[in-house]
Amino acid sequence: MDKKVAIVTGAAKGIGRAIAQRLVDQGCFVVLVDVDEEQGVLATNELGAEHACFMPCDISKEADVAALFQSVIGEYKKVDILVNNAGILRDKMIWKMPSEDFDAVIDVNLKGTWLMCKEAAKVMRQQENGRIVNIASRAWLGNRGQTNYSASKAGVIGLTRSLALELGKYHVLVNAVAPGLIDTPLTQGLRGEIKQKLIEAQPTKTMGRPEDVANVVAFLTSSETQFITGQTIYVDGGKSIGAGS
Ligand code: NAI
């Protein structure tokens, strides 16, 4: 495989789908990973078999993640780029939140990202090159109703910083992107008046597009970007400026 090989998790829809498209446009071969097989296959067919393939995987399951990397290495021999984008929400005030909702969010958003990073680190350390981008969230700064989600995304940022230290000398760069309010199936589920309030609270008075996040991932994974690691880049229309509001 002459092209760079990129793995994108949660690539069946939303931000992950846009990242897969952007990396294909940048000349990569993209392995789309998702639990949603129907949408994953659909997205892959749209990208074309010469540019992409679909591999089903639940990133929160260690055996699934190990099997995924075995398949990718068996098939393509390398992993140049990993984008950990898969994530879920289970919002509620803490006094109403069952502990299962805490576990589910931590399992996918934090442990799943960690499991993927661990397998990628083994490969990239040997290759002596690679890029990892973890999709965190502006919500790590704090959001009512998101104690589980904020904690998971704060964990992702801590993981990113520590992994950047561990992999720096192997020429592997590890960064995080923290999106704010982005128009995807995840936020399309919000009630009309709640969504309007959230948009009003934005400095830009707009929602972001999945492509806004994909552009930053393209920048962080491009060959021209060589000296940025361990950083978190906000793509949030300025919302992080007034953190905690
Ligand atoms: P989405 O819900 O539209 O897409 C997420 C994808 O991840 C889905 O295709 C889903 O099937 C997949 N997924 C869920 N659990 C999985 C698992 N265990 N293994 C593999 N795949 C799994 O979400 P969206 O909005 O595109 O979000 C993408 C990422 O961006 C998430 O990590 C989310 O937390 C983050 N984010 C999104 C924001 C937004 O406003 N949409 C804001 C800040 C962060």
mmCIF file of C-alpha atoms and ligand atoms in Angstrom:
data_model
loop_
_atom_site.group_PDB
_atom_site.id
_atom_site.type_symbol
_atom_site.label_atom_id
_atom_site.label_comp_id
_atom_site.label_asym_id
_atom_site.label_seq_id
_atom_site.Cartn_x
_atom_site.Cartn_y
_atom_site.Cartn_z
ATOM 1 C CA MET A 1 0.000 0.000 0.000
ATOM 2 C CA ASP A 2 1.682 3.223 -1.200
ATOM 3 C CA LYS A 3 -0.963 5.426 0.350
ATOM 4 C CA LYS A 4 -0.986 6.360 4.025
ATOM 5 C CA VAL A 5 -3.283 4.016 5.972
ATOM 6 C CA ALA A 6 -5.646 5.776 8.379
ATOM 7 C CA ILE A 7 -8.065 4.248 10.882
ATOM 8 C CA VAL A 8 -11.064 6.402 11.860
ATOM 9 C CA THR A 9 -13.404 5.173 14.618
ATOM 10 C CA GLY A 10 -17.067 6.120 14.685
ATOM 11 C CA ALA A 11 -16.742 6.813 10.963
ATOM 12 C CA ALA A 12 -20.216 5.687 9.891
ATOM 13 C CA LYS A 13 -21.740 9.124 10.418
ATOM 14 C CA GLY A 14 -21.324 12.639 11.781
ATOM 15 C CA ILE A 15 -17.830 13.986 12.473
ATOM 16 C CA GLY A 16 -16.118 10.629 11.825
ATOM 17 C CA ARG A 17 -17.710 10.373 8.379
ATOM 18 C CA ALA A 18 -16.424 13.881 7.511
ATOM 19 C CA ILE A 19 -12.927 13.007 8.798
ATOM 20 C CA ALA A 20 -12.879 9.860 6.629
ATOM 21 C CA GLN A 21 -13.851 11.937 3.592
ATOM 22 C CA ARG A 22 -11.189 14.580 4.309
ATOM 23 C CA LEU A 23 -8.437 11.972 4.732
ATOM 24 C CA VAL A 24 -9.465 10.277 1.469
ATOM 25 C CA ASP A 25 -9.325 13.712 -0.218
ATOM 26 C CA GLN A 26 -5.822 14.058 1.261
ATOM 27 C CA GLY A 27 -4.762 10.792 -0.462
ATOM 28 C CA CYS A 28 -5.083 8.320 2.428
ATOM 29 C CA PHE A 29 -6.617 4.865 2.386
ATOM 30 C CA VAL A 30 -9.146 4.920 5.241
ATOM 31 C CA VAL A 31 -10.319 2.009 7.398
ATOM 32 C CA LEU A 32 -13.749 3.040 8.676
ATOM 33 C CA VAL A 33 -14.535 1.509 12.083
ATOM 34 C CA ASP A 34 -17.957 1.521 13.744
ATOM 35 C CA VAL A 35 -20.533 -0.589 15.593
ATOM 36 C CA ASP A 36 -23.168 0.596 13.094
ATOM 37 C CA GLU A 37 -22.470 -1.843 10.249
ATOM 38 C CA GLU A 38 -25.286 -0.684 7.975
ATOM 39 C CA GLN A 39 -24.220 2.994 7.983
ATOM 40 C CA GLY A 40 -20.544 2.010 7.985
ATOM 41 C CA VAL A 41 -20.880 -0.034 4.797
ATOM 42 C CA LEU A 42 -22.961 2.731 3.200
ATOM 43 C CA ALA A 43 -20.340 5.379 4.028
ATOM 44 C CA THR A 44 -17.542 3.128 2.730
ATOM 45 C CA ASN A 45 -19.371 2.472 -0.545
ATOM 46 C CA GLU A 46 -19.757 6.230 -1.016
ATOM 47 C CA LEU A 47 -16.004 6.691 -0.565
ATOM 48 C CA GLY A 48 -15.175 3.852 -2.993
ATOM 49 C CA ALA A 49 -13.374 0.530 -2.502
ATOM 50 C CA GLU A 50 -10.076 1.920 -3.830
ATOM 51 C CA HIS A 51 -10.070 4.580 -1.084
ATOM 52 C CA ALA A 52 -11.683 2.908 1.914
ATOM 53 C CA CYS A 53 -12.861 -0.272 3.632
ATOM 54 C CA PHE A 54 -15.167 -0.953 6.571
ATOM 55 C CA MET A 55 -14.247 -3.026 9.626
ATOM 56 C CA PRO A 56 -16.902 -3.486 12.333
ATOM 57 C CA CYS A 57 -15.542 -3.121 15.868
ATOM 58 C CA ASP A 58 -16.786 -2.132 19.311
ATOM 59 C CA ILE A 59 -13.845 -0.063 20.554
ATOM 60 C CA SER A 60 -14.804 -0.660 24.193
ATOM 61 C CA LYS A 61 -14.024 -4.398 23.807
ATOM 62 C CA GLU A 62 -10.361 -5.337 24.126
ATOM 63 C CA ALA A 63 -10.682 -8.500 21.979
ATOM 64 C CA ASP A 64 -12.465 -6.559 19.191
ATOM 65 C CA VAL A 65 -9.721 -3.917 19.151
ATOM 66 C CA ALA A 66 -6.931 -6.535 19.071
ATOM 67 C CA ALA A 67 -8.689 -8.345 16.187
ATOM 68 C CA LEU A 68 -9.133 -5.050 14.328
ATOM 69 C CA PHE A 69 -5.414 -4.254 14.448
ATOM 70 C CA GLN A 70 -4.559 -7.811 13.430
ATOM 71 C CA SER A 71 -6.789 -7.424 10.357
ATOM 72 C CA VAL A 72 -5.409 -3.996 9.428
ATOM 73 C CA ILE A 73 -1.773 -5.059 9.802
ATOM 74 C CA GLY A 74 -2.466 -8.389 8.054
ATOM 75 C CA GLU A 75 -4.068 -6.557 5.126
ATOM 76 C CA TYR A 76 -2.149 -3.265 4.845
ATOM 77 C CA LYS A 77 1.062 -3.853 6.911
ATOM 78 C CA LYS A 78 1.027 -0.460 8.629
ATOM 79 C CA VAL A 79 -1.024 2.229 10.382
ATOM 80 C CA ASP A 80 0.071 5.789 9.616
ATOM 81 C CA ILE A 81 -2.849 7.626 11.208
ATOM 82 C CA LEU A 82 -5.338 6.815 13.956
ATOM 83 C CA VAL A 83 -8.289 9.101 14.634
ATOM 84 C CA ASN A 84 -10.207 8.152 17.791
ATOM 85 C CA ASN A 85 -13.572 9.754 17.153
ATOM 86 C CA ALA A 86 -16.192 7.229 18.359
ATOM 87 C CA GLY A 87 -18.088 8.545 21.360
ATOM 88 C CA ILE A 88 -21.450 8.421 23.109
ATOM 89 C CA LEU A 89 -23.572 10.590 25.421
ATOM 90 C CA ARG A 90 -25.795 9.586 28.379
ATOM 91 C CA ASP A 91 -26.687 12.995 29.842
ATOM 92 C CA LYS A 92 -28.448 13.485 33.201
ATOM 93 C CA MET A 93 -27.899 15.421 36.407
ATOM 94 C CA ILE A 94 -25.683 13.312 38.665
ATOM 95 C CA TRP A 95 -28.465 12.680 41.202
ATOM 96 C CA LYS A 96 -30.577 11.075 38.467
ATOM 97 C CA MET A 97 -27.780 9.247 36.653
ATOM 98 C CA PRO A 98 -27.600 5.472 37.067
ATOM 99 C CA SER A 99 -24.019 4.268 37.465
ATOM 100 C CA GLU A 100 -24.531 2.197 34.277
ATOM 101 C CA ASP A 101 -24.612 5.488 32.344
ATOM 102 C CA PHE A 102 -21.304 6.503 33.903
ATOM 103 C CA ASP A 103 -19.757 3.128 33.021
ATOM 104 C CA ALA A 104 -21.084 3.117 29.438
ATOM 105 C CA VAL A 105 -19.690 6.566 28.634
ATOM 106 C CA ILE A 106 -16.308 5.893 30.267
ATOM 107 C CA ASP A 107 -16.092 2.491 28.537
ATOM 108 C CA VAL A 108 -16.538 3.889 25.027
ATOM 109 C CA ASN A 109 -15.110 7.413 25.227
ATOM 110 C CA LEU A 110 -12.129 6.809 27.502
ATOM 111 C CA LYS A 111 -11.340 3.092 27.712
ATOM 112 C CA GLY A 112 -12.132 2.558 24.011
ATOM 113 C CA THR A 113 -9.815 5.411 23.052
ATOM 114 C CA TRP A 114 -7.128 4.018 25.374
ATOM 115 C CA LEU A 115 -7.421 0.501 23.910
ATOM 116 C CA MET A 116 -7.094 1.874 20.364
ATOM 117 C CA CYS A 117 -4.112 4.032 21.397
ATOM 118 C CA LYS A 118 -2.412 1.048 23.016
ATOM 119 C CA GLU A 119 -2.599 -1.091 19.858
ATOM 120 C CA ALA A 120 -1.588 1.847 17.647
ATOM 121 C CA ALA A 121 1.340 2.682 19.937
ATOM 122 C CA LYS A 122 2.750 -0.846 19.535
ATOM 123 C CA VAL A 123 2.643 -0.533 15.734
ATOM 124 C CA MET A 124 3.746 3.101 15.432
ATOM 125 C CA ARG A 125 6.638 2.713 17.882
ATOM 126 C CA GLN A 126 8.022 -0.058 15.662
ATOM 127 C CA GLN A 127 7.394 1.954 12.488
ATOM 128 C CA GLU A 128 9.044 4.985 14.110
ATOM 129 C CA ASN A 129 6.322 7.213 12.713
ATOM 130 C CA GLY A 130 2.637 7.878 13.092
ATOM 131 C CA ARG A 131 -0.091 10.315 14.056
ATOM 132 C CA ILE A 132 -2.841 9.927 16.604
ATOM 133 C CA VAL A 133 -5.687 12.411 16.944
ATOM 134 C CA ASN A 134 -8.181 11.959 19.766
ATOM 135 C CA ILE A 135 -11.543 13.683 19.512
ATOM 136 C CA ALA A 136 -12.248 15.102 22.977
ATOM 137 C CA SER A 137 -14.863 17.821 23.599
ATOM 138 C CA ARG A 138 -15.110 21.371 24.866
ATOM 139 C CA ALA A 139 -17.355 19.789 27.512
ATOM 140 C CA TRP A 140 -14.269 18.583 29.390
ATOM 141 C CA LEU A 141 -14.175 22.126 30.819
ATOM 142 C CA GLY A 142 -17.546 21.451 32.474
ATOM 143 C CA ASN A 143 -21.187 21.107 31.446
ATOM 144 C CA ARG A 144 -24.290 20.580 33.560
ATOM 145 C CA GLY A 145 -25.756 17.112 33.056
ATOM 146 C CA GLN A 146 -22.500 15.719 31.705
ATOM 147 C CA THR A 147 -20.465 14.587 34.728
ATOM 148 C CA ASN A 148 -19.834 11.250 32.997
ATOM 149 C CA TYR A 149 -19.120 12.731 29.559
ATOM 150 C CA SER A 150 -16.926 15.607 30.864
ATOM 151 C CA ALA A 151 -14.912 13.149 32.956
ATOM 152 C CA SER A 152 -14.435 10.859 29.946
ATOM 153 C CA LYS A 153 -13.247 13.719 27.725
ATOM 154 C CA ALA A 154 -10.973 15.179 30.433
ATOM 155 C CA GLY A 155 -9.497 11.671 30.590
ATOM 156 C CA VAL A 156 -8.964 11.683 26.835
ATOM 157 C CA ILE A 157 -6.993 14.942 27.115
ATOM 158 C CA GLY A 158 -4.821 13.544 29.932
ATOM 159 C CA LEU A 159 -4.252 10.373 27.920
ATOM 160 C CA THR A 160 -3.266 12.451 24.876
ATOM 161 C CA ARG A 161 -0.688 14.464 26.815
ATOM 162 C CA SER A 162 0.920 11.433 28.491
ATOM 163 C CA LEU A 163 0.994 9.412 25.271
ATOM 164 C CA ALA A 164 2.625 12.344 23.442
ATOM 165 C CA LEU A 165 5.449 12.145 26.011
ATOM 166 C CA GLU A 166 5.795 8.366 25.648
ATOM 167 C CA LEU A 167 5.820 8.347 21.817
ATOM 168 C CA GLY A 168 7.647 11.591 20.988
ATOM 169 C CA LYS A 169 11.041 9.993 20.515
ATOM 170 C CA TYR A 170 9.550 7.493 18.067
ATOM 171 C CA HIS A 171 8.360 10.347 15.799
ATOM 172 C CA VAL A 172 4.728 9.699 16.695
ATOM 173 C CA LEU A 173 2.686 12.864 17.283
ATOM 174 C CA VAL A 174 -0.407 12.678 19.495
ATOM 175 C CA ASN A 175 -2.943 15.518 19.732
ATOM 176 C CA ALA A 176 -6.547 16.129 20.711
ATOM 177 C CA VAL A 177 -9.290 18.151 19.064
ATOM 178 C CA ALA A 178 -12.034 19.549 21.296
ATOM 179 C CA PRO A 179 -15.166 20.319 19.279
ATOM 180 C CA GLY A 180 -17.983 22.478 20.601
ATOM 181 C CA LEU A 181 -21.528 22.389 19.251
ATOM 182 C CA ILE A 182 -21.359 20.561 15.904
ATOM 183 C CA ASP A 183 -24.330 19.698 13.695
ATOM 184 C CA THR A 184 -24.364 15.847 13.614
ATOM 185 C CA PRO A 185 -26.853 13.016 14.333
ATOM 186 C CA LEU A 186 -25.709 13.318 17.989
ATOM 187 C CA THR A 187 -26.930 16.939 18.327
ATOM 188 C CA GLN A 188 -29.820 16.575 15.864
ATOM 189 C CA GLY A 189 -31.526 14.655 18.689
ATOM 190 C CA LEU A 190 -31.634 17.792 20.906
ATOM 191 C CA ARG A 191 -35.026 19.449 21.487
ATOM 192 C CA GLY A 192 -35.562 22.574 19.343
ATOM 193 C CA GLU A 193 -35.605 25.123 22.192
ATOM 194 C CA ILE A 194 -32.564 23.583 23.901
ATOM 195 C CA LYS A 195 -30.614 23.654 20.644
ATOM 196 C CA GLN A 196 -31.624 27.305 20.099
ATOM 197 C CA LYS A 197 -30.396 28.229 23.610
ATOM 198 C CA LEU A 198 -27.071 26.506 22.967
ATOM 199 C CA ILE A 199 -26.638 28.342 19.659
ATOM 200 C CA GLU A 200 -27.479 31.679 21.375
ATOM 201 C CA ALA A 201 -24.728 30.976 23.940
ATOM 202 C CA GLN A 202 -22.138 30.642 21.163
ATOM 203 C CA PRO A 203 -19.905 33.693 20.519
ATOM 204 C CA THR A 204 -20.424 33.033 16.788
ATOM 205 C CA LYS A 205 -24.197 32.322 17.207
ATOM 206 C CA THR A 206 -23.725 29.310 14.943
ATOM 207 C CA MET A 207 -23.189 25.569 15.160
ATOM 208 C CA GLY A 208 -20.053 24.081 13.649
ATOM 209 C CA ARG A 209 -20.055 21.633 10.742
ATOM 210 C CA PRO A 210 -18.386 18.197 10.861
ATOM 211 C CA GLU A 211 -16.013 19.529 8.160
ATOM 212 C CA ASP A 212 -14.728 22.176 10.618
ATOM 213 C CA VAL A 213 -13.408 19.364 12.819
ATOM 214 C CA ALA A 214 -12.200 17.303 9.841
ATOM 215 C CA ASN A 215 -10.088 20.241 8.586
ATOM 216 C CA VAL A 216 -8.164 20.390 11.871
ATOM 217 C CA VAL A 217 -7.607 16.617 11.827
ATOM 218 C CA ALA A 218 -6.275 16.981 8.256
ATOM 219 C CA PHE A 219 -3.863 19.685 9.461
ATOM 220 C CA LEU A 220 -2.638 17.630 12.435
ATOM 221 C CA THR A 221 -2.082 14.522 10.285
ATOM 222 C CA SER A 222 -0.496 16.203 7.255
ATOM 223 C CA SER A 223 3.200 15.637 6.523
ATOM 224 C CA GLU A 224 3.757 19.397 6.750
ATOM 225 C CA THR A 225 2.846 19.399 10.458
ATOM 226 C CA GLN A 226 5.884 17.995 12.266
ATOM 227 C CA PHE A 227 6.311 19.864 15.558
ATOM 228 C CA ILE A 228 2.946 19.856 17.342
ATOM 229 C CA THR A 229 2.261 17.168 19.948
ATOM 230 C CA GLY A 230 0.325 16.791 23.198
ATOM 231 C CA GLN A 231 -1.928 19.751 22.341
ATOM 232 C CA THR A 232 -5.683 20.261 22.419
ATOM 233 C CA ILE A 233 -7.150 22.399 19.646
ATOM 234 C CA TYR A 234 -10.652 23.800 20.198
ATOM 235 C CA VAL A 235 -13.092 23.844 17.284
ATOM 236 C CA ASP A 236 -15.980 25.461 19.129
ATOM 237 C CA GLY A 237 -16.835 28.894 17.719
ATOM 238 C CA GLY A 238 -15.112 30.477 20.736
ATOM 239 C CA LYS A 239 -17.315 28.830 23.387
ATOM 240 C CA SER A 240 -14.285 27.723 25.453
ATOM 241 C CA ILE A 241 -13.388 31.401 26.030
ATOM 242 C CA GLY A 242 -16.305 31.642 28.467
ATOM 243 C CA ALA A 243 -15.672 28.264 30.058
ATOM 244 C CA GLY A 244 -18.177 26.980 32.566
ATOM 245 C CA SER A 245 -21.031 29.346 31.586
HETATM 246 P P1 NAI B 1 -22.449 10.559 16.219
HETATM 247 O O1 NAI B 1 -23.316 9.922 17.245
HETATM 248 O O2 NAI B 1 -23.075 11.264 15.073
HETATM 249 O O3 NAI B 1 -21.392 9.479 15.661
HETATM 250 C C1 NAI B 1 -20.635 8.681 16.538
HETATM 251 C C2 NAI B 1 -20.331 7.356 15.864
HETATM 252 O O4 NAI B 1 -19.608 6.527 16.799
HETATM 253 C C3 NAI B 1 -21.587 6.570 15.458
HETATM 254 O O5 NAI B 1 -21.511 6.158 14.117
HETATM 255 C C4 NAI B 1 -21.602 5.387 16.435
HETATM 256 O O6 NAI B 1 -22.191 4.220 15.885
HETATM 257 C C5 NAI B 1 -20.101 5.193 16.701
HETATM 258 N N1 NAI B 1 -19.852 4.475 17.950
HETATM 259 C C6 NAI B 1 -20.486 4.618 19.150
HETATM 260 N N2 NAI B 1 -20.023 3.739 20.028
HETATM 261 C C7 NAI B 1 -19.054 3.005 19.407
HETATM 262 C C8 NAI B 1 -18.211 1.936 19.813
HETATM 263 N N3 NAI B 1 -18.282 1.422 21.042
HETATM 264 N N4 NAI B 1 -17.334 1.427 18.901
HETATM 265 C C9 NAI B 1 -17.275 1.913 17.648
HETATM 266 N N5 NAI B 1 -18.064 2.922 17.207
HETATM 267 C C10 NAI B 1 -18.944 3.468 18.074
HETATM 268 O O7 NAI B 1 -21.475 11.565 17.017
HETATM 269 P P2 NAI B 1 -20.682 12.862 16.511
HETATM 270 O O8 NAI B 1 -21.461 14.057 16.884
HETATM 271 O O9 NAI B 1 -20.244 12.674 15.118
HETATM 272 O O10 NAI B 1 -19.450 12.806 17.523
HETATM 273 C C11 NAI B 1 -18.182 12.276 17.180
HETATM 274 C C12 NAI B 1 -17.217 12.548 18.314
HETATM 275 O O11 NAI B 1 -17.136 13.950 18.546
HETATM 276 C C13 NAI B 1 -17.622 11.933 19.658
HETATM 277 O O12 NAI B 1 -16.482 11.471 20.334
HETATM 278 C C14 NAI B 1 -18.263 13.087 20.403
HETATM 279 O O13 NAI B 1 -18.171 12.922 21.801
HETATM 280 C C15 NAI B 1 -17.404 14.233 19.912
HETATM 281 N N6 NAI B 1 -18.051 15.538 20.032
HETATM 282 C C16 NAI B 1 -19.196 15.838 19.336
HETATM 283 C C17 NAI B 1 -19.776 17.082 19.480
HETATM 284 C C18 NAI B 1 -21.017 17.493 18.740
HETATM 285 O O14 NAI B 1 -21.531 18.594 19.018
HETATM 286 N N7 NAI B 1 -21.554 16.696 17.819
HETATM 287 C C19 NAI B 1 -19.190 18.102 20.371
HETATM 288 C C20 NAI B 1 -17.984 17.683 21.021
HETATM 289 C C21 NAI B 1 -17.439 16.448 20.848
#
